[in-house]
Short mmCIF file of C-alpha atoms in Angstrom, two decimals:
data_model
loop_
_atom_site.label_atom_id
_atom_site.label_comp_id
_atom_site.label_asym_id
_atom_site.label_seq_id
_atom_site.Cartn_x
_atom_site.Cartn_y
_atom_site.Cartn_z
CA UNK E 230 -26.04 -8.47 0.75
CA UNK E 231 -29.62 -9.11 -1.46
CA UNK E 232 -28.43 -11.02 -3.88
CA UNK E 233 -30.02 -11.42 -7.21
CA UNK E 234 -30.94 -13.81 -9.61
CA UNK E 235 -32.11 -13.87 -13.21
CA UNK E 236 -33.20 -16.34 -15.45
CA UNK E 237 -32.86 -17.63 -17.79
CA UNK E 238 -28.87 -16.77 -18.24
CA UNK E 239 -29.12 -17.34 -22.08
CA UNK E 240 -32.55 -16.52 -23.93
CA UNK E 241 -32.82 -17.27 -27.82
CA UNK E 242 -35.36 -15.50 -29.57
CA UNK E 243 -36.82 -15.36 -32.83
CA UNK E 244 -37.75 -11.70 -33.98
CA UNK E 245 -41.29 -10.57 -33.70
CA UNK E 246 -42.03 -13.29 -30.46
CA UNK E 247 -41.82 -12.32 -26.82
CA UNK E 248 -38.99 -11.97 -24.49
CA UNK E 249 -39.04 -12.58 -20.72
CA UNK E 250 -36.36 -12.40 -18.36
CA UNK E 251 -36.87 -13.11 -14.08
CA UNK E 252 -35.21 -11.76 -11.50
CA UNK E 253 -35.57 -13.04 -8.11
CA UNK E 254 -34.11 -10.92 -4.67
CA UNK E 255 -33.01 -13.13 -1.50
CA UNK E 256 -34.79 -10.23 0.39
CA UNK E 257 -37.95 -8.28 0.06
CA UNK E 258 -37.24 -5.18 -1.98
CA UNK E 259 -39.60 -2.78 -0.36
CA UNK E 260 -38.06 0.29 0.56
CA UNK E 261 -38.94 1.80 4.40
CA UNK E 262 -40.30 4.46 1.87
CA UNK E 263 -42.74 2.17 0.42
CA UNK E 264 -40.83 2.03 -3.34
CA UNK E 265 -39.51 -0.54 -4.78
CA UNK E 266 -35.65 0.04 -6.40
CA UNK E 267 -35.44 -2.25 -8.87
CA UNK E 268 -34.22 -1.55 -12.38
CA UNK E 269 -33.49 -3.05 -15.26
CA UNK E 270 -30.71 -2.00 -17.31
CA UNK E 271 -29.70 -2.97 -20.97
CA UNK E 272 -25.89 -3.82 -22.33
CA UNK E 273 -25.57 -3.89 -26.42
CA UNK E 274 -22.66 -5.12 -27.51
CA UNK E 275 -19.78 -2.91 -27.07
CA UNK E 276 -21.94 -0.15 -25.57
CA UNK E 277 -22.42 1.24 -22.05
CA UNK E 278 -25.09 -0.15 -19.99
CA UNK E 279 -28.33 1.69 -20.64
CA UNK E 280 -30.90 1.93 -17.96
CA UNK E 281 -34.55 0.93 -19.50
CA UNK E 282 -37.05 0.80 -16.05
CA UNK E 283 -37.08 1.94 -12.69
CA UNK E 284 -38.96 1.53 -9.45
CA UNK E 285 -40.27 -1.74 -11.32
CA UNK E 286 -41.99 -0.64 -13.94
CA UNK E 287 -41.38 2.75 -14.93
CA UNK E 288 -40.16 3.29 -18.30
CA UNK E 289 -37.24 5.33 -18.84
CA UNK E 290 -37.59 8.07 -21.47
CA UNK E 291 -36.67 6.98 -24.66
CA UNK E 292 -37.21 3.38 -23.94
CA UNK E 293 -39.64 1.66 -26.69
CA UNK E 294 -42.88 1.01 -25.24
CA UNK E 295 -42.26 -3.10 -25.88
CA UNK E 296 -39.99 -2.70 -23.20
CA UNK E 297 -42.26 -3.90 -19.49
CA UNK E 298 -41.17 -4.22 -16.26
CA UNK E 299 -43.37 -5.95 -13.02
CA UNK E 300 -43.49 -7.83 -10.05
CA UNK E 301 -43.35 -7.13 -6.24
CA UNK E 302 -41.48 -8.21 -3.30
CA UNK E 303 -38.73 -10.32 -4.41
CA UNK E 304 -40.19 -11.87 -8.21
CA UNK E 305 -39.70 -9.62 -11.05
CA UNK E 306 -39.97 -9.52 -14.61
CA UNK E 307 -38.77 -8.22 -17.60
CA UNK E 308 -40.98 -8.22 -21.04
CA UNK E 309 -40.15 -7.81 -24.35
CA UNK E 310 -43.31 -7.91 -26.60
CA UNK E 311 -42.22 -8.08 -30.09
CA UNK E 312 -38.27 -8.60 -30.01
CA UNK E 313 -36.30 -6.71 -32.22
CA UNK E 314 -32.71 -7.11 -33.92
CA UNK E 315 -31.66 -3.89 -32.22
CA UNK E 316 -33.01 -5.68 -29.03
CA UNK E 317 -30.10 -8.09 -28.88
CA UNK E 318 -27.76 -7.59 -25.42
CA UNK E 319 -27.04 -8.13 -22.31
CA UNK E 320 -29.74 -7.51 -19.55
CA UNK E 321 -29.05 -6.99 -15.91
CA UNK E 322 -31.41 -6.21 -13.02
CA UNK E 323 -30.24 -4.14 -10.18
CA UNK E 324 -31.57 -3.31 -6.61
CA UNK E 325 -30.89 -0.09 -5.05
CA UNK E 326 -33.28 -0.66 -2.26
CA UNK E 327 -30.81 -2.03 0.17
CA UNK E 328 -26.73 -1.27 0.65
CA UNK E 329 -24.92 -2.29 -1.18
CA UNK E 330 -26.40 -1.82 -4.67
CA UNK E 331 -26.47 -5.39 -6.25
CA UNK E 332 -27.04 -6.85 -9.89
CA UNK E 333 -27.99 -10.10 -11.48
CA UNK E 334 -25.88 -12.23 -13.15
CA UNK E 335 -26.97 -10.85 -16.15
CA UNK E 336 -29.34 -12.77 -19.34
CA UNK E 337 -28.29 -12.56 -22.60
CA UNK E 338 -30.78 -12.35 -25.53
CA UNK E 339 -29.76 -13.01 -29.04
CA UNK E 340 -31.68 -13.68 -32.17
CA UNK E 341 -32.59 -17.41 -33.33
CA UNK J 186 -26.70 17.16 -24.17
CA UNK J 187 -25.81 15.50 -21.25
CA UNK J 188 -22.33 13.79 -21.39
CA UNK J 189 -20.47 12.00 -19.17
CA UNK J 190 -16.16 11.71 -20.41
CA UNK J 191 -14.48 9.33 -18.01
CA UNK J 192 -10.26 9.43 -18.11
CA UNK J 193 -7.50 8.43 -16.07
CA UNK J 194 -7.33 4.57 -16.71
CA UNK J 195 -4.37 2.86 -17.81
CA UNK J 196 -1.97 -0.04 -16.38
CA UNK J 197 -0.81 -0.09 -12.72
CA UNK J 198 1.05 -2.34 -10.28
CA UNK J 199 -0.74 -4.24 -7.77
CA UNK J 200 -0.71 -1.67 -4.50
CA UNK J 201 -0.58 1.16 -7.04
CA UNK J 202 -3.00 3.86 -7.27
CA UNK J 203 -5.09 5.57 -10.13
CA UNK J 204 -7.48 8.12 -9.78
CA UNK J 205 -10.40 8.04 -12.44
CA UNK J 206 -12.06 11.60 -13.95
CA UNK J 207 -15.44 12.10 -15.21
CA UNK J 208 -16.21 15.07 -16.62
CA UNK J 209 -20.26 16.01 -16.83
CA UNK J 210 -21.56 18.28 -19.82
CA UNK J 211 -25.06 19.27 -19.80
CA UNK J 212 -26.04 19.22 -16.29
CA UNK J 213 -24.95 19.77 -12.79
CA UNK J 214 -22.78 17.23 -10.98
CA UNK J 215 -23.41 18.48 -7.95
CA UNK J 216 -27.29 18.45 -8.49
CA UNK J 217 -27.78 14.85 -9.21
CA UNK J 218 -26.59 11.69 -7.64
CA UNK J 219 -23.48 10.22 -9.38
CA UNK J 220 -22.33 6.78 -9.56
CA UNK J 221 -19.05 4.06 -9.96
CA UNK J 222 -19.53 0.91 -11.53
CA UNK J 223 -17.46 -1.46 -13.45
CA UNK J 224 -17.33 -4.64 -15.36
CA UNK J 225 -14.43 -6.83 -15.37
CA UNK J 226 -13.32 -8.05 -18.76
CA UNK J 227 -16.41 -10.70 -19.86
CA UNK J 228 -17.92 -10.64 -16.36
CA UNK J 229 -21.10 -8.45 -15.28
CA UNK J 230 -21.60 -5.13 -13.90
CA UNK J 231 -20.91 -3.89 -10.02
CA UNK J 232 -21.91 -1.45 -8.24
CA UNK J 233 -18.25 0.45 -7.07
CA UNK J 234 -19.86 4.13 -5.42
CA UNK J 235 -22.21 7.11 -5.47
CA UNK J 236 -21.97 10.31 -3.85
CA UNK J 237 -25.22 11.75 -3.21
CA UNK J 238 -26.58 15.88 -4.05
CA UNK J 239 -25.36 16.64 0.19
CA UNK J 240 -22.46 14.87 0.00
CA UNK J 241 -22.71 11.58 1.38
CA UNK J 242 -21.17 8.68 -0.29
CA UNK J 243 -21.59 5.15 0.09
CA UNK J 244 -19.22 2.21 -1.12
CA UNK J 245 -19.06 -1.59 -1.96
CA UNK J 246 -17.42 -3.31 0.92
CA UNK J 247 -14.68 -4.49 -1.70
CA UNK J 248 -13.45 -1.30 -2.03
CA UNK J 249 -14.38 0.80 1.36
CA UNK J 250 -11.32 1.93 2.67
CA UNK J 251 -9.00 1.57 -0.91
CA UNK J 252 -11.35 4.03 -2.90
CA UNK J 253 -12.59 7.56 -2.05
CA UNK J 254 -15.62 9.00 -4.42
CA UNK J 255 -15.55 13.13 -4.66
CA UNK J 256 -16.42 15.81 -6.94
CA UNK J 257 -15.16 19.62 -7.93
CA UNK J 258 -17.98 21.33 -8.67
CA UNK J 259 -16.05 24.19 -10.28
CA UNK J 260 -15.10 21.45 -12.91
CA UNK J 261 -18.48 19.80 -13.19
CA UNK J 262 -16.16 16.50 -12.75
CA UNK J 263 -16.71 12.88 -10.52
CA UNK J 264 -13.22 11.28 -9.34
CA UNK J 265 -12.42 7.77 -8.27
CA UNK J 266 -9.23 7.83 -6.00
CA UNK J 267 -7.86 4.08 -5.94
CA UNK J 268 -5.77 3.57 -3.90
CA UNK J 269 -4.04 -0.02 -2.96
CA UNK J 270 -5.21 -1.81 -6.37
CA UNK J 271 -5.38 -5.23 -6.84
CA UNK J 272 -5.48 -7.43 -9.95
CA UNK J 273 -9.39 -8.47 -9.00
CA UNK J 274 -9.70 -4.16 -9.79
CA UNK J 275 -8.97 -4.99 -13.22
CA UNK J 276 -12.28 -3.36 -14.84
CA UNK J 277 -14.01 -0.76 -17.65
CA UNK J 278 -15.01 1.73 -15.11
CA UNK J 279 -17.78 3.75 -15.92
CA UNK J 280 -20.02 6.98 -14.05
CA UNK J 281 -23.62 7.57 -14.42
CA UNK J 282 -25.55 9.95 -13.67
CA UNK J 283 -28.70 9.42 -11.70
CA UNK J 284 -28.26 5.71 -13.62
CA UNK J 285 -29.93 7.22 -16.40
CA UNK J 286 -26.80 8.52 -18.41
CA UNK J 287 -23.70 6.45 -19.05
CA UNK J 288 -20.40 7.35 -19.65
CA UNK J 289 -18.46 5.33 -22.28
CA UNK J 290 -15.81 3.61 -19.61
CA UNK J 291 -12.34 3.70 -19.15
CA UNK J 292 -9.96 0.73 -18.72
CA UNK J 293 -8.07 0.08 -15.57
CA UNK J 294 -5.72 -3.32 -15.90
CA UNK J 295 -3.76 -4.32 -12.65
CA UNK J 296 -1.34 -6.49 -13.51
CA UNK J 297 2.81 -6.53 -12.41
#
């Protein structure tokens, strides 16, 4: 199985700064089709998981624009440019490249 | 509106069986891939199933064999049939469609 893993696990922020979040695969994620499955999903507190990119770096529609995703391979990243109280969660990263589908531990960002 | 109503959790014996609903509003089951994952209590998210648009399905290896993924597309509605439960089952499962649209969860507890 790829496995993933993200880091950091816990990620204080103070409103306004930047966010990032890593996610490293044990295994290339290049798909025999040439994408690259590898999403990033967000968890608020007592909500459903909400997916926020795709294929890397695709934004989701709906998802604010201070929301970034990139990387290749097996190193990828998640950016937050100005975080936001409504910004505060769980994030997970996912692969769907290879079977079966696998997440990250998860990283969870809360306000300074 | 797309909307995704999952039923059919609840407490079971170990060895037991459940079998979860999700009923689709707003779009197509059978038109769109449709996915299983859960979250045991505090822990992360997992991958459980899909099923894709032509029918294939695809499972996590700790549930091939104990779960079966299918659809009515005269109800518009995913099923979960779990079969041979086990307290490590003990989850919030949830569908999605496509990974894009959540449903809110429903609670399956394993316990004697």
């Amino acid at each position: 199985d790829v496995v993933m893993t993200q880091s950091p696990l816990s990620l204080p922020v103070t409103l306004g700064q930047p966010a990032s979040v890593s996610c490293r695969s044990s295994q290339s994620l290049v798909h025999s089709d040439g994408n690259t499955y590898l999403n990033w999903f967000q968890q608020r507190p007592g909500q459903s998981p909400r997916r926020l990119i795709y294929k890397v770096s695709k934004r989701d529609s709906g998802v604010p624009d201070r929301f970034s995703g990139s990387g290749s391979g097996t190193d990828f990243t998640l950016k937050i440019s100005k975080v936001e109280a409504e910004d505060v969660g769980v994030y997970y990263c996912m692969q769907g490249t290879q079977w079966p589908w696998t997440f990250g531990q998860g990283t969870k960002v809360e306000i300074k | 509106e797309v909307q995704l109503v999952e039923s059919g959790g609840g407490l079971v014996q170990p060895g037991g069986s459940l079998r979860l609903s999700c009923a689709a509003s707003g779009f197509t089951v059978s038109s769109n891939y449709m996915s299983w994952f859960r979250q045991a209590p505090g822990k992360g998210l997992e991958w459980v199933s899909v099923i894709y648009s032509g029918g294939s399905s695809h499972y996590a290896d700790s549930v091939k064999g104990r779960f079966t993924i299918s659809r009515d597309n005269t109800k518009n509605t995913l099923y979960l049939q779990m079969n041979s439960l086990r307290t490590e089952d003990t989850a919030v499962y949830y569908c999605a469609r496509d990974l894009v649209g959540w449903g809110q969860g429903t609670l399956v507890t394993v316990s004697s």
